[in-house]
CSV table of N, CA and C and ligand atoms in Angstrom, one decimal:
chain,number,residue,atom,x,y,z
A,1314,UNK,N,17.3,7.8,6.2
A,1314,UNK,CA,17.7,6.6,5.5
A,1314,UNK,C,16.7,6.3,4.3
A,1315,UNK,N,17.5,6.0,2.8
A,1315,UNK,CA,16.5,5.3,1.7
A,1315,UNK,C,16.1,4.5,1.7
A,1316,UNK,N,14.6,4.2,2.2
A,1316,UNK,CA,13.7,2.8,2.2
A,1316,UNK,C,12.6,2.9,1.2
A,1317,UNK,N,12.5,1.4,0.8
A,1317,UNK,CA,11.6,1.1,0.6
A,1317,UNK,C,10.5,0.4,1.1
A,1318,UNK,N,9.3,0.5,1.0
A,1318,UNK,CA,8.4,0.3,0.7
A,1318,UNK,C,6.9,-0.6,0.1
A,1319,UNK,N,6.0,-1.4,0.4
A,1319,UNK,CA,5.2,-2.0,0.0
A,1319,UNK,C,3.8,-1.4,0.1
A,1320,UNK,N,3.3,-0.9,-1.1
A,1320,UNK,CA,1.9,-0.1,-1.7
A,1320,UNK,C,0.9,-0.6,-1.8
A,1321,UNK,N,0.0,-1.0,-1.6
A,1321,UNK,CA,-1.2,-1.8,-2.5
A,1321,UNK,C,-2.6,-1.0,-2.6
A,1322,UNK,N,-3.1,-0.4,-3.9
A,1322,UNK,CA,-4.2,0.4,-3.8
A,1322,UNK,C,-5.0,-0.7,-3.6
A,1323,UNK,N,-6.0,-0.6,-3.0
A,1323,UNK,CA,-7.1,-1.9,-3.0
A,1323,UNK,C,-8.6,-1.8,-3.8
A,1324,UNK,N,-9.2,-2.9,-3.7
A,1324,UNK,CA,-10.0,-2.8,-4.7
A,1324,UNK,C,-11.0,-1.7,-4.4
A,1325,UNK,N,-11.4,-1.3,-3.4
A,1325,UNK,CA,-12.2,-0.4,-3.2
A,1325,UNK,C,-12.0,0.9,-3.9
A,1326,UNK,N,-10.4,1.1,-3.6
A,1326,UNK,CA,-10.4,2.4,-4.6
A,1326,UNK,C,-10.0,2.3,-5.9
A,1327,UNK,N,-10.0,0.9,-6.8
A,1327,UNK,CA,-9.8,0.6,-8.1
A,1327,UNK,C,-11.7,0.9,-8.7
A,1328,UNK,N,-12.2,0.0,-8.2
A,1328,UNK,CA,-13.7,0.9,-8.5
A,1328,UNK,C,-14.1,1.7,-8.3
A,1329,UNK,N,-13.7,2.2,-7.5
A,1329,UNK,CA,-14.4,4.0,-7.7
A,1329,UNK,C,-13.3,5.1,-8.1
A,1330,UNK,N,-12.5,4.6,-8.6
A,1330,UNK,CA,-11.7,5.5,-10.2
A,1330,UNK,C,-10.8,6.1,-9.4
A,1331,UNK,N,-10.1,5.7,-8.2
A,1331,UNK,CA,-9.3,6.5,-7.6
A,1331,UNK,C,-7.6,6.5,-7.6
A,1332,UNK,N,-7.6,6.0,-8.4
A,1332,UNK,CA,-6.1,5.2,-8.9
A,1332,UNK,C,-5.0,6.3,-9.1
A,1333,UNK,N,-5.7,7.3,-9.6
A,1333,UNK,CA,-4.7,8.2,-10.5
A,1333,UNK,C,-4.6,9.4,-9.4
A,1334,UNK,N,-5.3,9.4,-8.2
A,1334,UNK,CA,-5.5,10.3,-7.3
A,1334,UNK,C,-4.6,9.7,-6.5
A,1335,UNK,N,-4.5,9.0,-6.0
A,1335,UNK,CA,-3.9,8.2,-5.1
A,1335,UNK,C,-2.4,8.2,-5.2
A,1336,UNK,N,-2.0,7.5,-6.6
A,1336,UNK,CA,-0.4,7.4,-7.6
A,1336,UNK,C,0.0,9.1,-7.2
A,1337,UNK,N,-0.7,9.7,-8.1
A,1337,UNK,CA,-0.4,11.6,-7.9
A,1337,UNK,C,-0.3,11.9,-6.2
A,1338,UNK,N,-0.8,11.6,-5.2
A,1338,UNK,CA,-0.4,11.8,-4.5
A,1338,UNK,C,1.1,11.5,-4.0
A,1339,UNK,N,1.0,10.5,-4.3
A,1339,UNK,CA,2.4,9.6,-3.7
A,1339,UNK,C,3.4,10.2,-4.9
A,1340,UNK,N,3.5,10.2,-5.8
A,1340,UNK,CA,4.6,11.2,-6.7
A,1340,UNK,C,4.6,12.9,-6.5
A,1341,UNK,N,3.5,13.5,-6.0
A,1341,UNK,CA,4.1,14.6,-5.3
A,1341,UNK,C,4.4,15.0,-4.2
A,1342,UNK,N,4.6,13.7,-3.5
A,1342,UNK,CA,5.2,13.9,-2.2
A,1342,UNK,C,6.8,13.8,-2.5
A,1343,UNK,N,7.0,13.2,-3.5
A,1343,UNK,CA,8.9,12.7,-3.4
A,1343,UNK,C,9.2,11.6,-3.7
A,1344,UNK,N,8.5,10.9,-3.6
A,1344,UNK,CA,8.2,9.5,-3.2
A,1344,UNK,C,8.6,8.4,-4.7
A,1345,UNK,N,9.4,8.1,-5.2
A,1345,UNK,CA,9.8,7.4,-6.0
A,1345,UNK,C,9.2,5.9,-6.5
A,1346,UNK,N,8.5,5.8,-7.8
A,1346,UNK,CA,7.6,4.3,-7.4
A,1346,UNK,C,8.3,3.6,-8.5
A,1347,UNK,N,9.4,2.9,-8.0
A,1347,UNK,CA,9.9,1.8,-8.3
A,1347,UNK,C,9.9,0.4,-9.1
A,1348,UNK,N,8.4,0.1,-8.7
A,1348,UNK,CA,7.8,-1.2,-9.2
A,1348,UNK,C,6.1,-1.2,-9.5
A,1349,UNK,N,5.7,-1.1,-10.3
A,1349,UNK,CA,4.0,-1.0,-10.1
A,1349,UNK,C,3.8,-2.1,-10.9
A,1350,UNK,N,2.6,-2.5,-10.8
A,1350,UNK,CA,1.4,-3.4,-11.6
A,1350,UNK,C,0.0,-3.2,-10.8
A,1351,UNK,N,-0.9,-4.0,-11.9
A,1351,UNK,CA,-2.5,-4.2,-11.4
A,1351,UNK,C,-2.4,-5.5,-11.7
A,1352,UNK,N,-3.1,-6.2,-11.0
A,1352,UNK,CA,-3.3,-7.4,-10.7
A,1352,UNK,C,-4.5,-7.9,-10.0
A,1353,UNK,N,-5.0,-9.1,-10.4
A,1353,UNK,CA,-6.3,-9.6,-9.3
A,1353,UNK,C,-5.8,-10.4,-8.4
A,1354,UNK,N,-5.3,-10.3,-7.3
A,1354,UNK,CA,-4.7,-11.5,-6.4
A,1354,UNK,C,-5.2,-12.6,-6.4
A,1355,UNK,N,-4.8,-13.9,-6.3
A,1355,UNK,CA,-5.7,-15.2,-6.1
A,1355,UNK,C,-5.7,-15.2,-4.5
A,1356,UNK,N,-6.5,-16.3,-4.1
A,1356,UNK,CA,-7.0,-16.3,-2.6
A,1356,UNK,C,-5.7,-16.5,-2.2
A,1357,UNK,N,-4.3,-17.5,-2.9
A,1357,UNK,CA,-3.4,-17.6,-2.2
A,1357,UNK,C,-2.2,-16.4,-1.7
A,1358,UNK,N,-2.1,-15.5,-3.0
A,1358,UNK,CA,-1.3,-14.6,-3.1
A,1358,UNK,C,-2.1,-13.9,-1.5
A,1359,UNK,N,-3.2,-13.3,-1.6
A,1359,UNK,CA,-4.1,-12.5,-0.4
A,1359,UNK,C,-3.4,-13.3,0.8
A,1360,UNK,N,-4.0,-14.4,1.1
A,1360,UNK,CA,-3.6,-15.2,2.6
A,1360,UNK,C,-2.1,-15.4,2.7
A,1361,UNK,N,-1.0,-15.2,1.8
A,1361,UNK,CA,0.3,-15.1,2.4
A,1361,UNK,C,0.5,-13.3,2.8
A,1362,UNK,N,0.0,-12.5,1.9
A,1362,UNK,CA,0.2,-11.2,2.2
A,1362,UNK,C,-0.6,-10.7,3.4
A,1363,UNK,N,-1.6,-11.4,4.0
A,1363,UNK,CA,-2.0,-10.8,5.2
A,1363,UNK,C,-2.0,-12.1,6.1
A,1364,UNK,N,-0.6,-13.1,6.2
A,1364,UNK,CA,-0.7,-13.8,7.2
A,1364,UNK,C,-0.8,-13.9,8.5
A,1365,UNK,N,-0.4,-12.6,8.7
A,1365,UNK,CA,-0.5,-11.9,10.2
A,1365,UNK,C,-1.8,-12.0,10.8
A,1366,UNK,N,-2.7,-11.9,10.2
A,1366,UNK,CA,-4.0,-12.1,10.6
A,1366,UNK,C,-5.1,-13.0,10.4
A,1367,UNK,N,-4.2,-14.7,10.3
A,1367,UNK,CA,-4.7,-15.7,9.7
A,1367,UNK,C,-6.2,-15.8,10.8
A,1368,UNK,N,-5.5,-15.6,11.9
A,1368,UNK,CA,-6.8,-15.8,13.4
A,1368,UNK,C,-7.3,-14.9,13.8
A,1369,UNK,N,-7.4,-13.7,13.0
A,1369,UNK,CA,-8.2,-12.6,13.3
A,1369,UNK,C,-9.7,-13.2,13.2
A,1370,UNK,N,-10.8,-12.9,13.7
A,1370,UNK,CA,-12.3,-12.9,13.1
A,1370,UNK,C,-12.4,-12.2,11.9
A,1371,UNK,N,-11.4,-11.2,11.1
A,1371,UNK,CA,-11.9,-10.7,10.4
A,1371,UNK,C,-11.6,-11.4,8.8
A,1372,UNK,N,-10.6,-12.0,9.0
A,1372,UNK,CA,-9.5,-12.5,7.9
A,1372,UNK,C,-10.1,-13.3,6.6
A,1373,UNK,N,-11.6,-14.0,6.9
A,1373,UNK,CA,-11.9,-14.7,6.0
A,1373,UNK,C,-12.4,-12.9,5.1
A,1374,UNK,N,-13.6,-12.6,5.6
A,1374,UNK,CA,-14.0,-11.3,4.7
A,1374,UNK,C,-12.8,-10.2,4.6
A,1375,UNK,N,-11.5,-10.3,5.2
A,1375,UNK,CA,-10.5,-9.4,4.2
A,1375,UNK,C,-9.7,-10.2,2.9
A,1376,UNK,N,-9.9,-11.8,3.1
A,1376,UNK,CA,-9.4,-12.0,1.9
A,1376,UNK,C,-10.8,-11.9,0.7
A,1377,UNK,N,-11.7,-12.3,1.3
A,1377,UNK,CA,-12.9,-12.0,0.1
A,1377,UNK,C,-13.0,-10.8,-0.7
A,1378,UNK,N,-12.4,-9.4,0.3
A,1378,UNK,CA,-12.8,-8.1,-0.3
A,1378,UNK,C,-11.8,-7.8,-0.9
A,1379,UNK,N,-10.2,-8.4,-0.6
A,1379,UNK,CA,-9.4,-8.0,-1.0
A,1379,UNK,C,-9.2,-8.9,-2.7
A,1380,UNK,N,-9.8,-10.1,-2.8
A,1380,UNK,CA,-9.9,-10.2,-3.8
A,1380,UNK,C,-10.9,-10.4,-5.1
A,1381,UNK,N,-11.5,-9.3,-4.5
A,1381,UNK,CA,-13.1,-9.2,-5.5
A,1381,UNK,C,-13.1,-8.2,-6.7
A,1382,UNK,N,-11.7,-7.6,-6.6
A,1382,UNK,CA,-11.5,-7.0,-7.9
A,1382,UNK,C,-9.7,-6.8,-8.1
A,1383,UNK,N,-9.1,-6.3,-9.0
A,1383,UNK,CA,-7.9,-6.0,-9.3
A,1383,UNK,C,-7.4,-5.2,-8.1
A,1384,UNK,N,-6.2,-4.7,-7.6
A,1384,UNK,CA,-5.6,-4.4,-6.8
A,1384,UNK,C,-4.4,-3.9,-7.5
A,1385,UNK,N,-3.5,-2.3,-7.2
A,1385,UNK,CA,-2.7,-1.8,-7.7
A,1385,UNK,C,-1.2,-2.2,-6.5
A,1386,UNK,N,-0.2,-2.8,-6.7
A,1386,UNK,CA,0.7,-3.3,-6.0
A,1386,UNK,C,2.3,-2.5,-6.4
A,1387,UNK,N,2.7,-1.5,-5.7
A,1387,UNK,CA,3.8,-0.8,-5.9
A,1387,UNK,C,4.9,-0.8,-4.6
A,1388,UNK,N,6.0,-1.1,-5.7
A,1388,UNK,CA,7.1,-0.7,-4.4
A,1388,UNK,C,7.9,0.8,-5.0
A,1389,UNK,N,7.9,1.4,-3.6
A,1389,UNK,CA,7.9,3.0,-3.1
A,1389,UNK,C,8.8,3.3,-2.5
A,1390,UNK,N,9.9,4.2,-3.0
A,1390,UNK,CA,11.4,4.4,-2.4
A,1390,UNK,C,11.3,5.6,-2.4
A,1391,UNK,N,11.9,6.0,-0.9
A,1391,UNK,CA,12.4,7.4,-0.6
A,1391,UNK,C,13.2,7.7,1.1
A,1392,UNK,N,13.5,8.7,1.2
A,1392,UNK,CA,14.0,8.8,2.7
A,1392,UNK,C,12.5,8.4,3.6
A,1393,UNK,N,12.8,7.9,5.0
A,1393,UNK,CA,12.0,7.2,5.5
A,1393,UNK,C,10.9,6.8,4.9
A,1394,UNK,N,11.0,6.1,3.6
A,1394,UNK,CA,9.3,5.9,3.0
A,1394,UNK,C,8.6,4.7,3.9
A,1395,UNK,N,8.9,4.6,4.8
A,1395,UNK,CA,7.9,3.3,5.3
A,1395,UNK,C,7.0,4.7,6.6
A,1396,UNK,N,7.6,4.8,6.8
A,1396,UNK,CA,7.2,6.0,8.0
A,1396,UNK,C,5.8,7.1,7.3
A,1397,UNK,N,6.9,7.6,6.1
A,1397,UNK,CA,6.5,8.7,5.2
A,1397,UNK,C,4.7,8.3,4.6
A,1398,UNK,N,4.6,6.5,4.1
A,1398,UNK,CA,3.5,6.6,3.7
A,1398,UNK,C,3.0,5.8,4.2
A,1399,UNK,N,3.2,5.6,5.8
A,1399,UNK,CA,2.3,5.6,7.1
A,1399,UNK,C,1.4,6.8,7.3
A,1400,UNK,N,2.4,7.5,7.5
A,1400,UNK,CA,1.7,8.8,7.6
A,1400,UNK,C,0.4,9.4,6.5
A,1401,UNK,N,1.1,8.9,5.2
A,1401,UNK,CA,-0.2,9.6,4.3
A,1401,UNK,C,-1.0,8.6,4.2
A,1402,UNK,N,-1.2,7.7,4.5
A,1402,UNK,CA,-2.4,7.1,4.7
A,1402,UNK,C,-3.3,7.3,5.6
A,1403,UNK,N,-2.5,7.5,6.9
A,1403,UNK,CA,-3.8,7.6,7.9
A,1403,UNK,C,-3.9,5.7,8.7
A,1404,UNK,N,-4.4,6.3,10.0
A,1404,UNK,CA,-5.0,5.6,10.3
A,1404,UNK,C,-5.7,4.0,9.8
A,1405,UNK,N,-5.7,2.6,10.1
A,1405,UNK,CA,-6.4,1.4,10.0
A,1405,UNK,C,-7.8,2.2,9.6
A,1406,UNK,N,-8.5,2.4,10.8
A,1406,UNK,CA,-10.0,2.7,10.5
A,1406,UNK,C,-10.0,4.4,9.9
A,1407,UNK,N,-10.5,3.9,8.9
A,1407,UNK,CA,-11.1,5.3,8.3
A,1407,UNK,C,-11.5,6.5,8.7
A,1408,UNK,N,-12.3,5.6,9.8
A,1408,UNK,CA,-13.5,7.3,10.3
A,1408,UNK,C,-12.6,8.1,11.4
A,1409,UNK,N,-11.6,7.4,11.7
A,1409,UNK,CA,-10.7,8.1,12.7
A,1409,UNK,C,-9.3,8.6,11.6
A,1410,UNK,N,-9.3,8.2,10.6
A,1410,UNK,CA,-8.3,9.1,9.7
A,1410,UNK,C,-8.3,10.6,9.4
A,1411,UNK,N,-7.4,11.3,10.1
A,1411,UNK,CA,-7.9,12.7,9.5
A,1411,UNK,C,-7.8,13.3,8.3
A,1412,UNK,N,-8.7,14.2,7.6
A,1412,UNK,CA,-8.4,14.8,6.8
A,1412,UNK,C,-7.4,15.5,6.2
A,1413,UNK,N,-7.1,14.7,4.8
A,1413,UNK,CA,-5.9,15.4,4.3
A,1413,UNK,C,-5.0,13.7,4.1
A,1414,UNK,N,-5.3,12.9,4.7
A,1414,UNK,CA,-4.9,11.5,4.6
A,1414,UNK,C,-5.7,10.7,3.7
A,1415,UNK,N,-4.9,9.9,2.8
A,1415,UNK,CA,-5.8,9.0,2.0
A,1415,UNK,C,-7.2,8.7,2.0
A,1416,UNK,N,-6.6,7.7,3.3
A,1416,UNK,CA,-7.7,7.4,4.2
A,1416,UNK,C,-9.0,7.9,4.7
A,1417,UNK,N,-8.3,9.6,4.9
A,1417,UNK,CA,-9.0,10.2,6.0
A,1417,UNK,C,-10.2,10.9,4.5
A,1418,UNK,N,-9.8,11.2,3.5
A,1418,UNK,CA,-10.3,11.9,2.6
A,1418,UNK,C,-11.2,11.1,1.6
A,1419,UNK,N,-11.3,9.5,1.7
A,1419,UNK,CA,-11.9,8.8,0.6
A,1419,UNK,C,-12.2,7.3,1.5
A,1420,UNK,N,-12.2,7.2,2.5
A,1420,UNK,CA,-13.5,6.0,3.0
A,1420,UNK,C,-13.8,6.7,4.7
A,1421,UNK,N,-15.0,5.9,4.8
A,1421,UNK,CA,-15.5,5.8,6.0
A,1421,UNK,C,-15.2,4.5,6.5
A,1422,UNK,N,-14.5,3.7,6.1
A,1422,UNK,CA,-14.2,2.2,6.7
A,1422,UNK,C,-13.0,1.5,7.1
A,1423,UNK,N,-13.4,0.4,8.1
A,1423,UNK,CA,-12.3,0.1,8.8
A,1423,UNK,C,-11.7,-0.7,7.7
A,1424,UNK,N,-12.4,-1.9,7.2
A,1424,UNK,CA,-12.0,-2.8,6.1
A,1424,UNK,C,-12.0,-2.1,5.1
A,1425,UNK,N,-12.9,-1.8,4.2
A,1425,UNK,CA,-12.4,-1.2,3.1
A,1425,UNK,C,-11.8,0.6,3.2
A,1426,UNK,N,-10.6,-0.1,3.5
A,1426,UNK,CA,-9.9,1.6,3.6
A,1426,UNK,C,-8.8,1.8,2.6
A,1427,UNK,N,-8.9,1.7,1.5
A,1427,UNK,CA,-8.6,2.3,0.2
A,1427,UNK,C,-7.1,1.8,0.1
A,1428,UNK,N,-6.2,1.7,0.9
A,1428,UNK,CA,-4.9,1.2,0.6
A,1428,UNK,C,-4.0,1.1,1.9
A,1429,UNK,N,-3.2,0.0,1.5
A,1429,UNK,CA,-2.2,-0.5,2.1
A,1429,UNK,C,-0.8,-0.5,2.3
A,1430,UNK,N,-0.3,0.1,3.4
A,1430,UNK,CA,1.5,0.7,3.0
A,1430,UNK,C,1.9,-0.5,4.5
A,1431,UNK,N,3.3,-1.1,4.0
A,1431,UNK,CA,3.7,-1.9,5.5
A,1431,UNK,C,4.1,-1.0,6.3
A,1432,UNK,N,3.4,-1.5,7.7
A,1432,UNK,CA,4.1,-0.8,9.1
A,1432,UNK,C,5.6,-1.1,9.4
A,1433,UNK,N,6.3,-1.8,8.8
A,1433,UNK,CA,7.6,-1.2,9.2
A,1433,UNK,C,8.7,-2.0,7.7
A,1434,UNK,N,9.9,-1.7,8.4
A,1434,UNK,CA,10.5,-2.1,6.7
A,1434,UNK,C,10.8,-3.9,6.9
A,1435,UNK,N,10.9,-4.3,8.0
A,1435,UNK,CA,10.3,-6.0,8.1
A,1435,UNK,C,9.9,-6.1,7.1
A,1436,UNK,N,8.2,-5.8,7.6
A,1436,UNK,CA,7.3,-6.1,6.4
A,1436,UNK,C,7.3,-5.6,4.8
A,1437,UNK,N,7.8,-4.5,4.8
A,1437,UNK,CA,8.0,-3.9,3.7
A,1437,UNK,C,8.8,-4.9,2.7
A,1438,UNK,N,10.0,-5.7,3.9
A,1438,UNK,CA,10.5,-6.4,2.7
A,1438,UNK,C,9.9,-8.0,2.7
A,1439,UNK,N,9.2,-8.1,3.5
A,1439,UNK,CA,8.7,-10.0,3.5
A,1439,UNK,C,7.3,-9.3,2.0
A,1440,UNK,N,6.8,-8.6,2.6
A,1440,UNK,CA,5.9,-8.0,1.3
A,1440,UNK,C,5.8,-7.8,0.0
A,1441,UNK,N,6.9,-6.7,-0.5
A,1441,UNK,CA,7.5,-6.8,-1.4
A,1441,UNK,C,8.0,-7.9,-2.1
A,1442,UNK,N,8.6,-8.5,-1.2
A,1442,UNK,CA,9.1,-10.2,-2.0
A,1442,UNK,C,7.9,-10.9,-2.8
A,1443,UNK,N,6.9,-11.0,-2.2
A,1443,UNK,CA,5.8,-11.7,-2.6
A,1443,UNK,C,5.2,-10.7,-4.0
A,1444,UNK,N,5.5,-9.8,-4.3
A,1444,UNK,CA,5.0,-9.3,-5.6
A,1444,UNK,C,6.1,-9.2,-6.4
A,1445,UNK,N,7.4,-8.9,-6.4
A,1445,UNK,CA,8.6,-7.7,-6.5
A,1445,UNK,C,9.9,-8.6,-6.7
A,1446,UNK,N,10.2,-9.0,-7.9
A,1446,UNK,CA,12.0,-9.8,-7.9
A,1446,UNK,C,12.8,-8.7,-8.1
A,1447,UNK,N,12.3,-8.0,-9.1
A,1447,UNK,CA,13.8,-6.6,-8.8
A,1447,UNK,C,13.1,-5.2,-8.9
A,1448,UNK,N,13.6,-4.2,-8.6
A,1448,UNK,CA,13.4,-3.0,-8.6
A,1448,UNK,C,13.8,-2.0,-9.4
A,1449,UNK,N,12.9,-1.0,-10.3
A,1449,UNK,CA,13.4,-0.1,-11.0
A,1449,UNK,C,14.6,0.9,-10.7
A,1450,UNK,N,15.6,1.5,-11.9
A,1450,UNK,CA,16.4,1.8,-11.2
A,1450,UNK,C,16.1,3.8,-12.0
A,1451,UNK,N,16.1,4.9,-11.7
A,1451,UNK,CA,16.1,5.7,-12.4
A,1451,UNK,C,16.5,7.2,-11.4
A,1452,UNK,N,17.0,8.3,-11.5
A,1452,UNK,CA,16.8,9.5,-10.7
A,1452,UNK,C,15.8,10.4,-11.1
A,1453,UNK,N,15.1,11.0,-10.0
A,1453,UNK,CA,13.8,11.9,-10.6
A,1453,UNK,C,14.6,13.1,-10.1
A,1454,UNK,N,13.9,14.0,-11.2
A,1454,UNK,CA,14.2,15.1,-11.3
A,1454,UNK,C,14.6,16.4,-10.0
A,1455,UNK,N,14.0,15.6,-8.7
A,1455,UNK,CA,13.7,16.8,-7.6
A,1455,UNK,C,14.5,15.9,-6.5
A,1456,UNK,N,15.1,15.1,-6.9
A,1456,UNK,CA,16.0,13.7,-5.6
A,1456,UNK,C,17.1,14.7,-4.9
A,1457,UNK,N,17.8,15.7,-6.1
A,1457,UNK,CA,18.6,16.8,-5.4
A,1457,UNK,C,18.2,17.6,-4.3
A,1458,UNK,N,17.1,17.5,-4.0
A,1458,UNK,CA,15.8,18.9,-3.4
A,1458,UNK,C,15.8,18.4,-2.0
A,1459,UNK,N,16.0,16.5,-1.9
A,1459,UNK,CA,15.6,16.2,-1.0
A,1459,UNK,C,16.3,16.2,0.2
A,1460,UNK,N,16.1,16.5,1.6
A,1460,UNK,CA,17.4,16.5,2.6
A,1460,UNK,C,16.9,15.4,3.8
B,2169,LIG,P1,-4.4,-3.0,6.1
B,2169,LIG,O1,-3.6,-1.9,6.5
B,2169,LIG,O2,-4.3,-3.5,4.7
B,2169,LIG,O3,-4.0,-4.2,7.1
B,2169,LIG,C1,-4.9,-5.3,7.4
B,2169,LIG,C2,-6.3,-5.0,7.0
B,2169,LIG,O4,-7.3,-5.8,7.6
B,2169,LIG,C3,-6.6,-3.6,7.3
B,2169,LIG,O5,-5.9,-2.7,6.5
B,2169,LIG,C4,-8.1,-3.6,7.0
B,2169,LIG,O6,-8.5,-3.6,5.7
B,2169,LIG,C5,-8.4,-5.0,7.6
B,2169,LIG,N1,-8.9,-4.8,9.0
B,2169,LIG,C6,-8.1,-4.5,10.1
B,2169,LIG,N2,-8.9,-4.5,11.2
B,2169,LIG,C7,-10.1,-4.9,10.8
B,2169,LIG,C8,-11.4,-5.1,11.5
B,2169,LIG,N3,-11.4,-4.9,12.9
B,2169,LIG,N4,-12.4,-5.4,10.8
B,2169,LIG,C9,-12.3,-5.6,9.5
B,2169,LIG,N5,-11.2,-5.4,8.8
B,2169,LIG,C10,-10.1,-5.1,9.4
């Protein structure tokens, strides 16, 4: 099935120049990106996008880190893409990410782990809403290719 998707490169990998490594991955997988911007989140935008974890212990220092620099926020369409860029990310904590995963290839950390895809298309769409009113419409060149 064609799903979309909620992306967010995080600041960690906005400073250390990893933006275009990241994008290039996700476009040579298949993976269709729909909606992009950079943006600096305000504290509020952060605490509705990670309300799930308002009562975590961790939640004050994920909104601090998540808004201490600009943040790349994309919505991502393709057959199972919620699944699809589960998988290329890897793992929550880093150091258990394998290689060859975002994750697994560019942090050693649980919090700052380079980027954020929703675990399922729920969230993908409570997510999306909060950045996203409409969605690019175009066909790439290899969508024939795809089965
Ligand atoms: P993400 O996939 O964006 O979802 C929630 C984020 O909270 C997670 O990535 C991490 O950045 C952060 N996080 C999750 N668990 C912990 C933890 N135990 N300690 C610190 N940060 C965490």
């Amino acid at each position: 099935m064609i799903e979309r998707t909620f992306v967010m490169i995080k600041p960690d990998a906005v400073v250390r120049g990893l933006i275009g490594e990241i994008i290039s991955r996700i476009e040579k997988k298949g993976l269709k990106i729909v909606g992009m911007k950079m943006i600096h989140l305000s504290r509020e935008e952060a605490e509705k996008l990670y309300s799930i974890h308002k009562d975590k212990p961790f939640f004050n220092d994920l909104i601090n880190f998540i808004t201490s620099a600009p943040v790349v926020v994309m919505a991502v369409e393709g057959e199972s893409a919620v699944s699809v860029m589960r998988k290329m990310i890897g793992p929550t904590d880093s150091k258990e990410a394998p290689p060859g995963t975002i994750r697994g290839d560019f942090s050693c950390s649980k919090s700052m782990n380079i980027i954020h895809a929703s675990d399922s298309l729920e969230s993908a769409n409570r997510e999306l809403s909060i950045f996203f009113k409409e969605f690019l419409k175009y066909s790439r060149t290899d969508e024939k290719f795809v089965f």
